[in-house]
Tab-separated table of C-alpha atoms in Angstrom:
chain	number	residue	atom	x	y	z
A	28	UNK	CA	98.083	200.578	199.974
A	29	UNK	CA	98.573	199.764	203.547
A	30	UNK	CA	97.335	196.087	203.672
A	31	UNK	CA	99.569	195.024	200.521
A	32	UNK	CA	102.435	193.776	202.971
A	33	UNK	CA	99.977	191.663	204.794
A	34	UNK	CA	98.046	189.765	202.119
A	35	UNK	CA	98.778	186.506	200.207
A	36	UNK	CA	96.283	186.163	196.832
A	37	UNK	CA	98.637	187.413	193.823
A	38	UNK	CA	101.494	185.882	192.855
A	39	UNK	CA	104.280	186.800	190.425
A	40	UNK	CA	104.442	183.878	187.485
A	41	UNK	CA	108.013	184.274	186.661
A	42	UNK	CA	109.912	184.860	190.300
A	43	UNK	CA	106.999	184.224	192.952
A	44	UNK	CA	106.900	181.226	195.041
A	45	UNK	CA	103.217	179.119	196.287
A	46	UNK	CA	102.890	179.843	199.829
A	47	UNK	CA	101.695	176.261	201.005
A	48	UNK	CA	99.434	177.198	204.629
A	49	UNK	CA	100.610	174.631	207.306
A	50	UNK	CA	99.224	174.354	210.805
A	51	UNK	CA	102.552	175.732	212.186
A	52	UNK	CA	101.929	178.789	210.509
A	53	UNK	CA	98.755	179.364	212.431
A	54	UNK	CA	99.542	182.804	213.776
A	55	UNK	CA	100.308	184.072	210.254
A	56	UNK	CA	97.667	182.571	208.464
A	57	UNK	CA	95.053	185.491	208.935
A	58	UNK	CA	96.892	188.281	209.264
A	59	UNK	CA	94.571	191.180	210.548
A	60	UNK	CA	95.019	194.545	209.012
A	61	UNK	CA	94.514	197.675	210.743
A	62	UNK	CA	91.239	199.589	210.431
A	63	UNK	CA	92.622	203.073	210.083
A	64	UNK	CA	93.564	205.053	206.555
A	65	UNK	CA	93.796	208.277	208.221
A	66	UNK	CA	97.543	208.891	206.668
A	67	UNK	CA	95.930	208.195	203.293
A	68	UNK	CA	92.428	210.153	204.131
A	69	UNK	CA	94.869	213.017	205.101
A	70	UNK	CA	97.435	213.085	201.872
A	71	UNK	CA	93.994	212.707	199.542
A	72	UNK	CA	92.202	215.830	200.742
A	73	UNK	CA	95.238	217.829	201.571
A	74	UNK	CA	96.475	217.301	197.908
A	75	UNK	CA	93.031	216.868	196.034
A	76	UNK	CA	90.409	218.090	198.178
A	77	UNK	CA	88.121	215.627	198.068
A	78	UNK	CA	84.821	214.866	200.141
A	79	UNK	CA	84.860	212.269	201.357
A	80	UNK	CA	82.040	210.249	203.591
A	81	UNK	CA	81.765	210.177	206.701
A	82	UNK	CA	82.279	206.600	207.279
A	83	UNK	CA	85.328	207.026	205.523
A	84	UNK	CA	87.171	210.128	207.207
A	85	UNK	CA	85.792	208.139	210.226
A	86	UNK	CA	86.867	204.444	209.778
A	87	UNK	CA	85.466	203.985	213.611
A	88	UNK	CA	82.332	205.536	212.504
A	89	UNK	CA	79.363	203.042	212.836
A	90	UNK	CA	75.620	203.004	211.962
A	91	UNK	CA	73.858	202.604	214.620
A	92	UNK	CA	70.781	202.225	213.437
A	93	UNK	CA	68.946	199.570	215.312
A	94	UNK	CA	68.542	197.419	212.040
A	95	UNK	CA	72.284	197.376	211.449
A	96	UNK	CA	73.359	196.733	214.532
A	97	UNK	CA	70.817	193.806	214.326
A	98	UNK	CA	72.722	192.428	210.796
A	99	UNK	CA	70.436	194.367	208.510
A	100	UNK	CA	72.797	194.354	205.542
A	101	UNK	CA	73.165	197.958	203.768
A	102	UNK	CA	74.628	196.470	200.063
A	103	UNK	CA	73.649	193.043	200.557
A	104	UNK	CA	70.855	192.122	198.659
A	105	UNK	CA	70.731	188.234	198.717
A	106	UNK	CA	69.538	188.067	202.862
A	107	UNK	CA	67.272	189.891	205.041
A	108	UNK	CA	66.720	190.360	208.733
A	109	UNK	CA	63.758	190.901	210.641
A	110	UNK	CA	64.024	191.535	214.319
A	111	UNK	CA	60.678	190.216	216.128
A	112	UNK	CA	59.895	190.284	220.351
A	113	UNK	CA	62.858	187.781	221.358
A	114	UNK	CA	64.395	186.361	218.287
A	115	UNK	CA	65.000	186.966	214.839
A	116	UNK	CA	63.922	186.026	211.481
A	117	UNK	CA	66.671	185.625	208.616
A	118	UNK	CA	65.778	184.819	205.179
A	119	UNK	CA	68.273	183.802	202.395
A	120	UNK	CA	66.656	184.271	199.467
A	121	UNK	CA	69.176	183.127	196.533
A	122	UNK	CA	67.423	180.898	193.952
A	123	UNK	CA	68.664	177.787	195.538
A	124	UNK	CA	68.803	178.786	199.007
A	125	UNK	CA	65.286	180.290	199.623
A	126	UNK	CA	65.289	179.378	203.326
A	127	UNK	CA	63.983	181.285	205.993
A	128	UNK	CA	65.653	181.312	209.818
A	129	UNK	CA	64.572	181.528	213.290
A	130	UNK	CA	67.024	182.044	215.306
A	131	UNK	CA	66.310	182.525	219.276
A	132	UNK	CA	68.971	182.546	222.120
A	133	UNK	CA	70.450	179.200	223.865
A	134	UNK	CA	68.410	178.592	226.745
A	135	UNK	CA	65.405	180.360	225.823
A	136	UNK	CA	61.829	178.668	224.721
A	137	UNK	CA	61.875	178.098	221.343
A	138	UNK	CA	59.479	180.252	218.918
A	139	UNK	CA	56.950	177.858	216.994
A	140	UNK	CA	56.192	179.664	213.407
A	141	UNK	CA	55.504	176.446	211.554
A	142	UNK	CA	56.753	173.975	209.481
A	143	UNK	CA	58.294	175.957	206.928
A	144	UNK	CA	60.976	177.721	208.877
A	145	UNK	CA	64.186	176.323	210.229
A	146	UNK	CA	65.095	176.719	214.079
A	147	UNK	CA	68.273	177.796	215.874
A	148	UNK	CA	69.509	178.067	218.797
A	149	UNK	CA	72.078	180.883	219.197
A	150	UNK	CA	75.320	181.095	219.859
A	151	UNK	CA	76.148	177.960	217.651
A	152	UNK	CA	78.571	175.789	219.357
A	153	UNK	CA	79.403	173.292	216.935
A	154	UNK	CA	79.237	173.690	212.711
A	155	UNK	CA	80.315	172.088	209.414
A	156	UNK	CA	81.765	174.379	207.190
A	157	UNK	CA	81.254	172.308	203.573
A	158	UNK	CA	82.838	175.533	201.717
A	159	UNK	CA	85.646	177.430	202.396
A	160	UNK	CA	84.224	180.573	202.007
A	161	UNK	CA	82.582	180.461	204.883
A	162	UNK	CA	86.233	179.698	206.565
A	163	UNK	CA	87.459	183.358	206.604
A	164	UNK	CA	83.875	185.364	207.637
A	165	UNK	CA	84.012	182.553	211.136
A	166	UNK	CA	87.840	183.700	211.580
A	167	UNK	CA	87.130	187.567	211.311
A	168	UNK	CA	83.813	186.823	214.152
A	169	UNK	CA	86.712	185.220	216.377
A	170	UNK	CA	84.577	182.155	216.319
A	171	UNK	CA	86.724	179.805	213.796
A	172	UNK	CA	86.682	177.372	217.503
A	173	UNK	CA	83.228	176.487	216.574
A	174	UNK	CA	83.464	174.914	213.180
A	175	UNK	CA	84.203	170.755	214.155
A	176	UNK	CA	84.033	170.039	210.248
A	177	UNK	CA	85.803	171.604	207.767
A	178	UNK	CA	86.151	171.477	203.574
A	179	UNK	CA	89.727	169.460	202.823
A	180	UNK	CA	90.457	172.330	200.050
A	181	UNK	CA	90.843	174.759	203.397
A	182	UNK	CA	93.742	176.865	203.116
A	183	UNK	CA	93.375	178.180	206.609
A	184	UNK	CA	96.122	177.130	209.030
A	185	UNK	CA	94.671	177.603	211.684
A	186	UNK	CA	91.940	175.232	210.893
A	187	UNK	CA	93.920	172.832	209.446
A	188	UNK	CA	95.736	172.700	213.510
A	189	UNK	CA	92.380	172.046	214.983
A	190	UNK	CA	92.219	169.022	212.883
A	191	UNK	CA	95.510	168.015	214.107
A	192	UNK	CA	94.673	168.856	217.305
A	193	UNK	CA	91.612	166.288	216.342
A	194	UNK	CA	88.840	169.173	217.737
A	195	UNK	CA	87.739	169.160	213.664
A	196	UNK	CA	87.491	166.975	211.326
A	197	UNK	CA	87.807	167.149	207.638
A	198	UNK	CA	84.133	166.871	205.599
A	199	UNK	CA	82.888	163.399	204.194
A	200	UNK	CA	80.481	163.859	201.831
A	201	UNK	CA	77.789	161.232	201.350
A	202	UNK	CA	78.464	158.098	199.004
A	203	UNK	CA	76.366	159.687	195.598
A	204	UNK	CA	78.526	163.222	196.253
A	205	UNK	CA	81.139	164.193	193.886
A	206	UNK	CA	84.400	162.437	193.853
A	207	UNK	CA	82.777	159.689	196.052
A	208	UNK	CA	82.179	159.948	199.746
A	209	UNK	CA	80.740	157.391	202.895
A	210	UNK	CA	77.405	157.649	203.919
A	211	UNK	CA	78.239	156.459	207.389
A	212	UNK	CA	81.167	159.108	208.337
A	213	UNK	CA	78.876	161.740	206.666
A	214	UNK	CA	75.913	160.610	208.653
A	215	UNK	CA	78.142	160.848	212.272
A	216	UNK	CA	79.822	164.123	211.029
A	217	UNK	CA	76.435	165.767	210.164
A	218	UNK	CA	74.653	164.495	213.914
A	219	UNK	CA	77.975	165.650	215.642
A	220	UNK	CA	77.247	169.727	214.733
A	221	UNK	CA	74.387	172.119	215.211
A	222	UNK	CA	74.106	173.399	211.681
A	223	UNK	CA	75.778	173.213	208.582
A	224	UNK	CA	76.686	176.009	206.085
A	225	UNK	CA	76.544	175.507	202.782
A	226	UNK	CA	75.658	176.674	199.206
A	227	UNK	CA	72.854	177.196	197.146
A	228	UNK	CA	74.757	173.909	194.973
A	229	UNK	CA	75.079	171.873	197.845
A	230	UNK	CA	71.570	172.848	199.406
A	231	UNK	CA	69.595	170.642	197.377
A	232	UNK	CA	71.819	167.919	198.400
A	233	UNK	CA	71.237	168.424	201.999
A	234	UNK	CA	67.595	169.388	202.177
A	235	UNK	CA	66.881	165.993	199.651
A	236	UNK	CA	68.442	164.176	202.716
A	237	UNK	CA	68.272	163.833	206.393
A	238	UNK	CA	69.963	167.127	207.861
A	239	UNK	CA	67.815	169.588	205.777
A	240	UNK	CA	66.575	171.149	209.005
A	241	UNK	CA	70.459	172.085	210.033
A	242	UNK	CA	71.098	173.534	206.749
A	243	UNK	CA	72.165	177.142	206.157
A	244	UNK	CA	72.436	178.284	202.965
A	245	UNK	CA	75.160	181.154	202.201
A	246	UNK	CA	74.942	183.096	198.949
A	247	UNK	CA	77.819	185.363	199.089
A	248	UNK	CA	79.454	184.375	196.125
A	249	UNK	CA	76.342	185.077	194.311
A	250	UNK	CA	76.259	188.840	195.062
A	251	UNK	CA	76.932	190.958	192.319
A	252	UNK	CA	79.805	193.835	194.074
A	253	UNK	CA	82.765	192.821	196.053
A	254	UNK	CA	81.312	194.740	199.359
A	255	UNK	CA	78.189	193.438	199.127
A	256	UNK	CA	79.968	189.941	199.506
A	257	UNK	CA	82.042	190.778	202.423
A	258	UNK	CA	78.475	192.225	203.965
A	259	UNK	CA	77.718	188.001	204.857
A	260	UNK	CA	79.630	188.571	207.540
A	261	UNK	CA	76.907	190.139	209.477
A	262	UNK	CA	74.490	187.240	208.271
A	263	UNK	CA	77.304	185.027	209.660
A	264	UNK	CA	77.528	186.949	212.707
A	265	UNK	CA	73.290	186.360	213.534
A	266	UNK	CA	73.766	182.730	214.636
A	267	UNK	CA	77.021	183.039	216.667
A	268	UNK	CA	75.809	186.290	218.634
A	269	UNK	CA	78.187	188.533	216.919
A	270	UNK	CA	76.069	191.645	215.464
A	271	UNK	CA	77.803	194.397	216.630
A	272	UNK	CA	81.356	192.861	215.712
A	273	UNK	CA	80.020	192.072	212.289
A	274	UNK	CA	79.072	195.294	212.045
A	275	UNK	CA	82.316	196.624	213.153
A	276	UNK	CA	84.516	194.380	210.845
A	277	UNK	CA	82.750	195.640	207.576
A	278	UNK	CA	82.543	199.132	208.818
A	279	UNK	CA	86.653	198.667	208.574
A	280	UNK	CA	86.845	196.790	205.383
A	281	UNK	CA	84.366	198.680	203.703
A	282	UNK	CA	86.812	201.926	204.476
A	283	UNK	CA	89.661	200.097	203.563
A	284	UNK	CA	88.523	198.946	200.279
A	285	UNK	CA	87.272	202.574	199.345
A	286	UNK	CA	90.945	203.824	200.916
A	287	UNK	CA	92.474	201.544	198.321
A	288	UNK	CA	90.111	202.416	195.716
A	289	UNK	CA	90.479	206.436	195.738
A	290	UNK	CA	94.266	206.153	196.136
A	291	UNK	CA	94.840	204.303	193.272
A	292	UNK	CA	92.444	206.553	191.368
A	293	UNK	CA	93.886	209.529	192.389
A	294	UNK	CA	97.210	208.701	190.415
A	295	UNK	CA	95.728	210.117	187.297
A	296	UNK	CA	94.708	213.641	189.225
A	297	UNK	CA	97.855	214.026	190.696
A	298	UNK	CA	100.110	213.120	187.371
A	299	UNK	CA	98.006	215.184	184.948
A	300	UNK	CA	96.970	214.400	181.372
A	301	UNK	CA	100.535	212.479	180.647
A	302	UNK	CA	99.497	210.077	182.607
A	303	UNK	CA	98.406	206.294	181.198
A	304	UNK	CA	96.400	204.267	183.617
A	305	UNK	CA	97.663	200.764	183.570
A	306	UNK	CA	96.028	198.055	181.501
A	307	UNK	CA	95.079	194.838	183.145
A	308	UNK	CA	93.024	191.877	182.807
A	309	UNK	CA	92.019	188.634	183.859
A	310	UNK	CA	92.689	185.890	181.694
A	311	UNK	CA	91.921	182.035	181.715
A	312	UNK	CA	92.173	179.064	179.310
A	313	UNK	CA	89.154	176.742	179.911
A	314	UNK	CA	88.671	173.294	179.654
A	315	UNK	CA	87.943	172.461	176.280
A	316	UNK	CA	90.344	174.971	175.349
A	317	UNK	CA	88.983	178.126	174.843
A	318	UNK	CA	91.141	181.376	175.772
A	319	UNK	CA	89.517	184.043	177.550
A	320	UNK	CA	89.599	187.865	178.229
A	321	UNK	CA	87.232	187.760	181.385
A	322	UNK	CA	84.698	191.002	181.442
A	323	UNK	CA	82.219	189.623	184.033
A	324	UNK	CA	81.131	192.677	186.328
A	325	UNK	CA	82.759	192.124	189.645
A	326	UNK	CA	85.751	191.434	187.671
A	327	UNK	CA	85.643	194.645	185.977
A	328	UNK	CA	84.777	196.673	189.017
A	329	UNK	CA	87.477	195.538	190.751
A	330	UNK	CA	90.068	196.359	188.058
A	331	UNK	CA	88.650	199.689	187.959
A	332	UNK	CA	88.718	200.086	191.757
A	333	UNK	CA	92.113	199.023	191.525
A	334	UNK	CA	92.745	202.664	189.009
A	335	UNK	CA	93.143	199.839	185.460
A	336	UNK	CA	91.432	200.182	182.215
A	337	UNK	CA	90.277	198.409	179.826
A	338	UNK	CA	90.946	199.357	176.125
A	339	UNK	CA	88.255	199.434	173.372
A	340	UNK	CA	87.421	195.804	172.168
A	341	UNK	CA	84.661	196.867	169.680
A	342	UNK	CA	86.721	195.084	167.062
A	343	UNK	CA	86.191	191.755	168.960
A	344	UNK	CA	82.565	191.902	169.289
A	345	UNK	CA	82.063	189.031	167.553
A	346	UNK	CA	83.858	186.981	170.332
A	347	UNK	CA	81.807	188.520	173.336
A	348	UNK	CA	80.007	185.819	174.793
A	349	UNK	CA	76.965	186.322	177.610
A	350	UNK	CA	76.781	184.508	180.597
A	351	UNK	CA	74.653	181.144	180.738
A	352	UNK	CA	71.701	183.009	182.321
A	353	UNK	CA	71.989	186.248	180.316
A	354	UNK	CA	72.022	188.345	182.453
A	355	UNK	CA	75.840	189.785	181.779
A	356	UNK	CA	78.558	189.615	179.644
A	357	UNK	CA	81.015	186.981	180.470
A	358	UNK	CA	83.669	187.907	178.310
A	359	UNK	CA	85.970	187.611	174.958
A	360	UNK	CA	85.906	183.979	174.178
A	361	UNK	CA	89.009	182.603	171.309
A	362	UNK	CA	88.995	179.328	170.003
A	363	UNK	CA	91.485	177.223	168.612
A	364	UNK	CA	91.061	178.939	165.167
A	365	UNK	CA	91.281	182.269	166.835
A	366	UNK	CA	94.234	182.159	168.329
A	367	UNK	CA	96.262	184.981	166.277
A	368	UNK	CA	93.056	187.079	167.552
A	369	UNK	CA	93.807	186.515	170.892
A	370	UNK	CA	97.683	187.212	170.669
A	371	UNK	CA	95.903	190.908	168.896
A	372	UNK	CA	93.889	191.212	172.135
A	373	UNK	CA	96.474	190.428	174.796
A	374	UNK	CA	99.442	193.243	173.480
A	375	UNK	CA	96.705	195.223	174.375
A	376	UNK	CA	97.647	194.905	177.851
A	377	UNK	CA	100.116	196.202	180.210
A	378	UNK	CA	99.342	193.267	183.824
A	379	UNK	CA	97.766	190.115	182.798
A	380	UNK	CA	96.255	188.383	185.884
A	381	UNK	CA	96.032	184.188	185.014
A	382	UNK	CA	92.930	182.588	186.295
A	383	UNK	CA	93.233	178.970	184.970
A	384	UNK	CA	93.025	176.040	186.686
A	385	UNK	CA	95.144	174.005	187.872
A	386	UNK	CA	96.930	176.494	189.365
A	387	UNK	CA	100.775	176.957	190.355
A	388	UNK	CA	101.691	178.128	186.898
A	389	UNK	CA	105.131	179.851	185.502
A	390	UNK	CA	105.129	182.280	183.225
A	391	UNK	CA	106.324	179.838	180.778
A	392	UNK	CA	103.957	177.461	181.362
A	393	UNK	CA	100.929	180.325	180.851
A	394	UNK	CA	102.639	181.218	177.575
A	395	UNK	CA	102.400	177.340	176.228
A	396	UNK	CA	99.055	177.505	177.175
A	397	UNK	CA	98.119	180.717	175.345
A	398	UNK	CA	100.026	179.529	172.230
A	399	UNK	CA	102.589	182.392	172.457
A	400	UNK	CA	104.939	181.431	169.816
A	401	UNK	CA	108.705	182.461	169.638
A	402	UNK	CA	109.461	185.646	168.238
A	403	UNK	CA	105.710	187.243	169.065
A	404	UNK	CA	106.603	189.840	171.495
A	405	UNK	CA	103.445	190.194	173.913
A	406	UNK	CA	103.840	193.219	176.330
A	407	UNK	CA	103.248	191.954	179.528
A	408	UNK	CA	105.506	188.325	178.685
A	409	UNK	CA	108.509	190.910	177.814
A	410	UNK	CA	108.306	192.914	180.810
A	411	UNK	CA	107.326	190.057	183.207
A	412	UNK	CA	103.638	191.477	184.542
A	413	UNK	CA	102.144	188.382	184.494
A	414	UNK	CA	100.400	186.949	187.711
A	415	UNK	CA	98.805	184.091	188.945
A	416	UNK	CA	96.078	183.880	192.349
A	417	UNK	CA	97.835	181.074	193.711
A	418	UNK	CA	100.155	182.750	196.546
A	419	UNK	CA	99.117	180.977	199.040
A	420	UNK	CA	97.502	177.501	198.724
A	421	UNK	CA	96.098	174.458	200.606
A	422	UNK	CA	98.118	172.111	202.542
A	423	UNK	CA	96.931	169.663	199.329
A	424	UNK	CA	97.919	171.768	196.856
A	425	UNK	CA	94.429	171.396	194.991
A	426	UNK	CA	93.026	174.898	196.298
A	427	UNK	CA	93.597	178.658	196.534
A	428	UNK	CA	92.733	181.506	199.082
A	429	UNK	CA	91.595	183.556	196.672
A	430	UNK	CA	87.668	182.139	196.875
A	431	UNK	CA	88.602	181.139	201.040
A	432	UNK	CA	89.593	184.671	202.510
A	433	UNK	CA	89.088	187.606	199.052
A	434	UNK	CA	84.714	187.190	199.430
A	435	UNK	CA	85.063	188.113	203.164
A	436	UNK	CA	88.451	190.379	202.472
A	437	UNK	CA	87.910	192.336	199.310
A	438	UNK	CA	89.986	195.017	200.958
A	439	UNK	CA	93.305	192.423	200.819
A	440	UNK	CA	92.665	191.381	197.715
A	441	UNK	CA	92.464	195.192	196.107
A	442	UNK	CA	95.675	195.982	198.014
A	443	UNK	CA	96.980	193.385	196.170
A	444	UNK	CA	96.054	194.247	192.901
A	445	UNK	CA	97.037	197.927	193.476
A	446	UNK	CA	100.600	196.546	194.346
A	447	UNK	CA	101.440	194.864	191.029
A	448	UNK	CA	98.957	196.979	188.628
A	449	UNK	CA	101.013	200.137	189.991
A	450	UNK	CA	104.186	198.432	189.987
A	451	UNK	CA	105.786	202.081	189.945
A	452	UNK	CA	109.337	201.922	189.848
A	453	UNK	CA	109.642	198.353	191.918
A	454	UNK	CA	110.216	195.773	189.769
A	455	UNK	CA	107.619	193.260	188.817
A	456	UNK	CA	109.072	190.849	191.095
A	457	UNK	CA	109.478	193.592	194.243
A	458	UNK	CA	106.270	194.520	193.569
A	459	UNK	CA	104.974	190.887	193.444
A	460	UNK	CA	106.769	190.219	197.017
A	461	UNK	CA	104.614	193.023	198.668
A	462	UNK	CA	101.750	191.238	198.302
């Protein structure tokens, strides 16, 4: 895929090395990928004949509907817009969040709709950015010069220079916050910005205290598909004036991502019946030391996006565990006196993607921690397909891009995928170096 070269979530366990983002590597740390698959488009229905959409034989193409163009999001289903005579009404309605925005232009009379909305003034100038999710969506809008506070697990460089450059500052949380924090920094860093994003965990926090009426609550993380996640960036782009370049920018990831998607499905059209789709999954040891075959849905979709299966597991069923609110299926989980189970469950697998914490990892180190004795010959530990989401990290070590820049760039983080799940005939550790 055309953006593997240019993105940095994946990395090889055994060969790759932790990209560490530094403010002198500001021009390369958000590399902008081109919006146009037309080389791809062309190969797929030349060779296949596929129909494809319009927005995607036309990666330019835009709706332009007047609710789009406004930020009405078309997969998003955790905000909603409502365009009224000379402002705009946002609501994020996320358990949690369940705030509701005006949002009028700078310079204009402010609307007066009561008590139980919250007020802004548009463009922002100045914001506190308490997650780093919300790092990558300001970067895309061209507007990262607006955030003045930012999380210290930020893995942008470019952010990291402004605080350097002492136009930012890194977030102090108040003295009861986790890991400890000063009451009187937090105070001046809080009166010092215009509003503060946040989300639906830290929320409570803020609206319990004395900047409730600055806080914005994001829920992107909480959507349940990876476009519908990226699709924020139009509720980021209401309150810095950026609609129609919100607009654009998914328009371009959303045909990137479904680029990606159809070419690495297409491999098993084009190769016939012989052909075995790769095996992959994402794996994790927890905690308390549980081992576990992740199946939660955007996890899933994503593999299958990226043309992986998943092999029959109805002999584990006893191991499937739900989600804490029951709504989905969370995965495989293994104890400690299922271990020998486990070791079953991962030969089943060609890629094994590692999600545990703490992260930089070797592929030794991954195999202590999944009990992999000598002698017990596990596919992807013999042929060296096992990856970490670590490439690149914060300047602290203590964070990875994948939750800063994959929400808003789901498109970077398939190309990714598709790069070491199809490692073709690269080696695992060429293939890991593309992405």
């Amino acid at each position: 895929a055309e953006a593997a070269s240019t993105t940095s979530f994946v990395r090889h366990a055994a060969s790759g090395s932790v990209m560490m983002a530094s403010s002198e590597a500001c021009a390369a740390s958000w590399p902008v990928r081109s919006a146009s698959c037309d080389t791809v488009f062309t190969n797929l229905q030349d060779e296949s004949g596929l129909l494809l959409p319009e927005i995607l034989v036309d990666p330019t193409h835009q709706n332009t509907d007047a609710n789009t163009l406004a930020g009405e999001p078309e997969n998003a289903k955790l905000f909603t817009v409502c365009e009224r005579d000379g402002y705009k009404v946002v609501q994020s309605t996320q358990a949690g969040c369940n705030s509701t925005y005006v949002l009028y232009p700078r310079g204009t009379l402010k609307p007066n709709l009561g008590s139980e909305y919250k007020y802004f003034a548009t463009p922002l100038q100045r914001v506190a950015l308490t997650q780093t999710v919300s790092n990558t969506f300001l970067e895309i809008l061209g507007v990262s010069s607006a955030a003045a506070v930012i999380s210290s697990y930020t893995t942008s460089a470019c952010l990291h220079k402004r605080v350097e450059d002492g136009l930012a500052v890194e977030y102090v949380g108040p003295s009861n916050s986790w890991g400890g924090g000063n009451d009187t920094e937090h105070a001046m860093q809080m009166q010092s910005v215009d509003a503060v994003f946040t989300d639906p965990f830290g929320a409570s926090g803020f609206e319990a205290g004395d900047f409730g009426a600055k806080t914005i609550c994001v829920a992107e993380t909480y959507e349940t598909e990876q476009l519908s996640q990226a699709e924020w960036i139009k509720f980021y782009g209401l309150f810095f004036e950026k609609e129609t370049e919100a607009a654009t920018a998914m328009c371009g990831t959303a045909s990137r991502f479904a680029c990606s998607s159809i070419a690495a499905n297409a491999a098993s059209l084009s190769q016939g019946t012989t052909y075995q789709p790769p095996k992959a999954a994402f794996v994790s040891k927890d905690y308390t030391g549980n081992l576990k075959i992740n199946t939660v849905p955007k996890a899933m979709a994503l593999l299958r996006h990226a043309g992986a299966v998943f092999p029959d597991m109805s002999a584990y069923a006893s191991r499937r565990v739900m989600h804490f609110s029951g709504d989905y299926e969370e995965g495989y989980r293994f104890d400690a006196s299922a271990v020998d189970e486990f070791h079953e469950v991962l030969a089943m697998f060609d890629v094994v993607i590692d999600e545990s914490y703490p992260y930089m990892q070797t592929q030794e180190s991954i195999a202590t921690a999944y009990g992999i004795p000598e002698g017990v010959a596990i596919p992807a530990f013999v042929s060296g397909r096992v990856y970490t989401l670590d490439k690149t990290m914060s300047h602290n070590g203590l964070a990875s891009d994948i939750y800063e820049s994959a929400i808003a760039e789901p498109d970077g983080y398939l190309a990714d995928l598709i790069a070491v799940i199809h490692a073709g005939g690269l080696s695992s550790a060429e293939a890991a170096s593309t992405t």
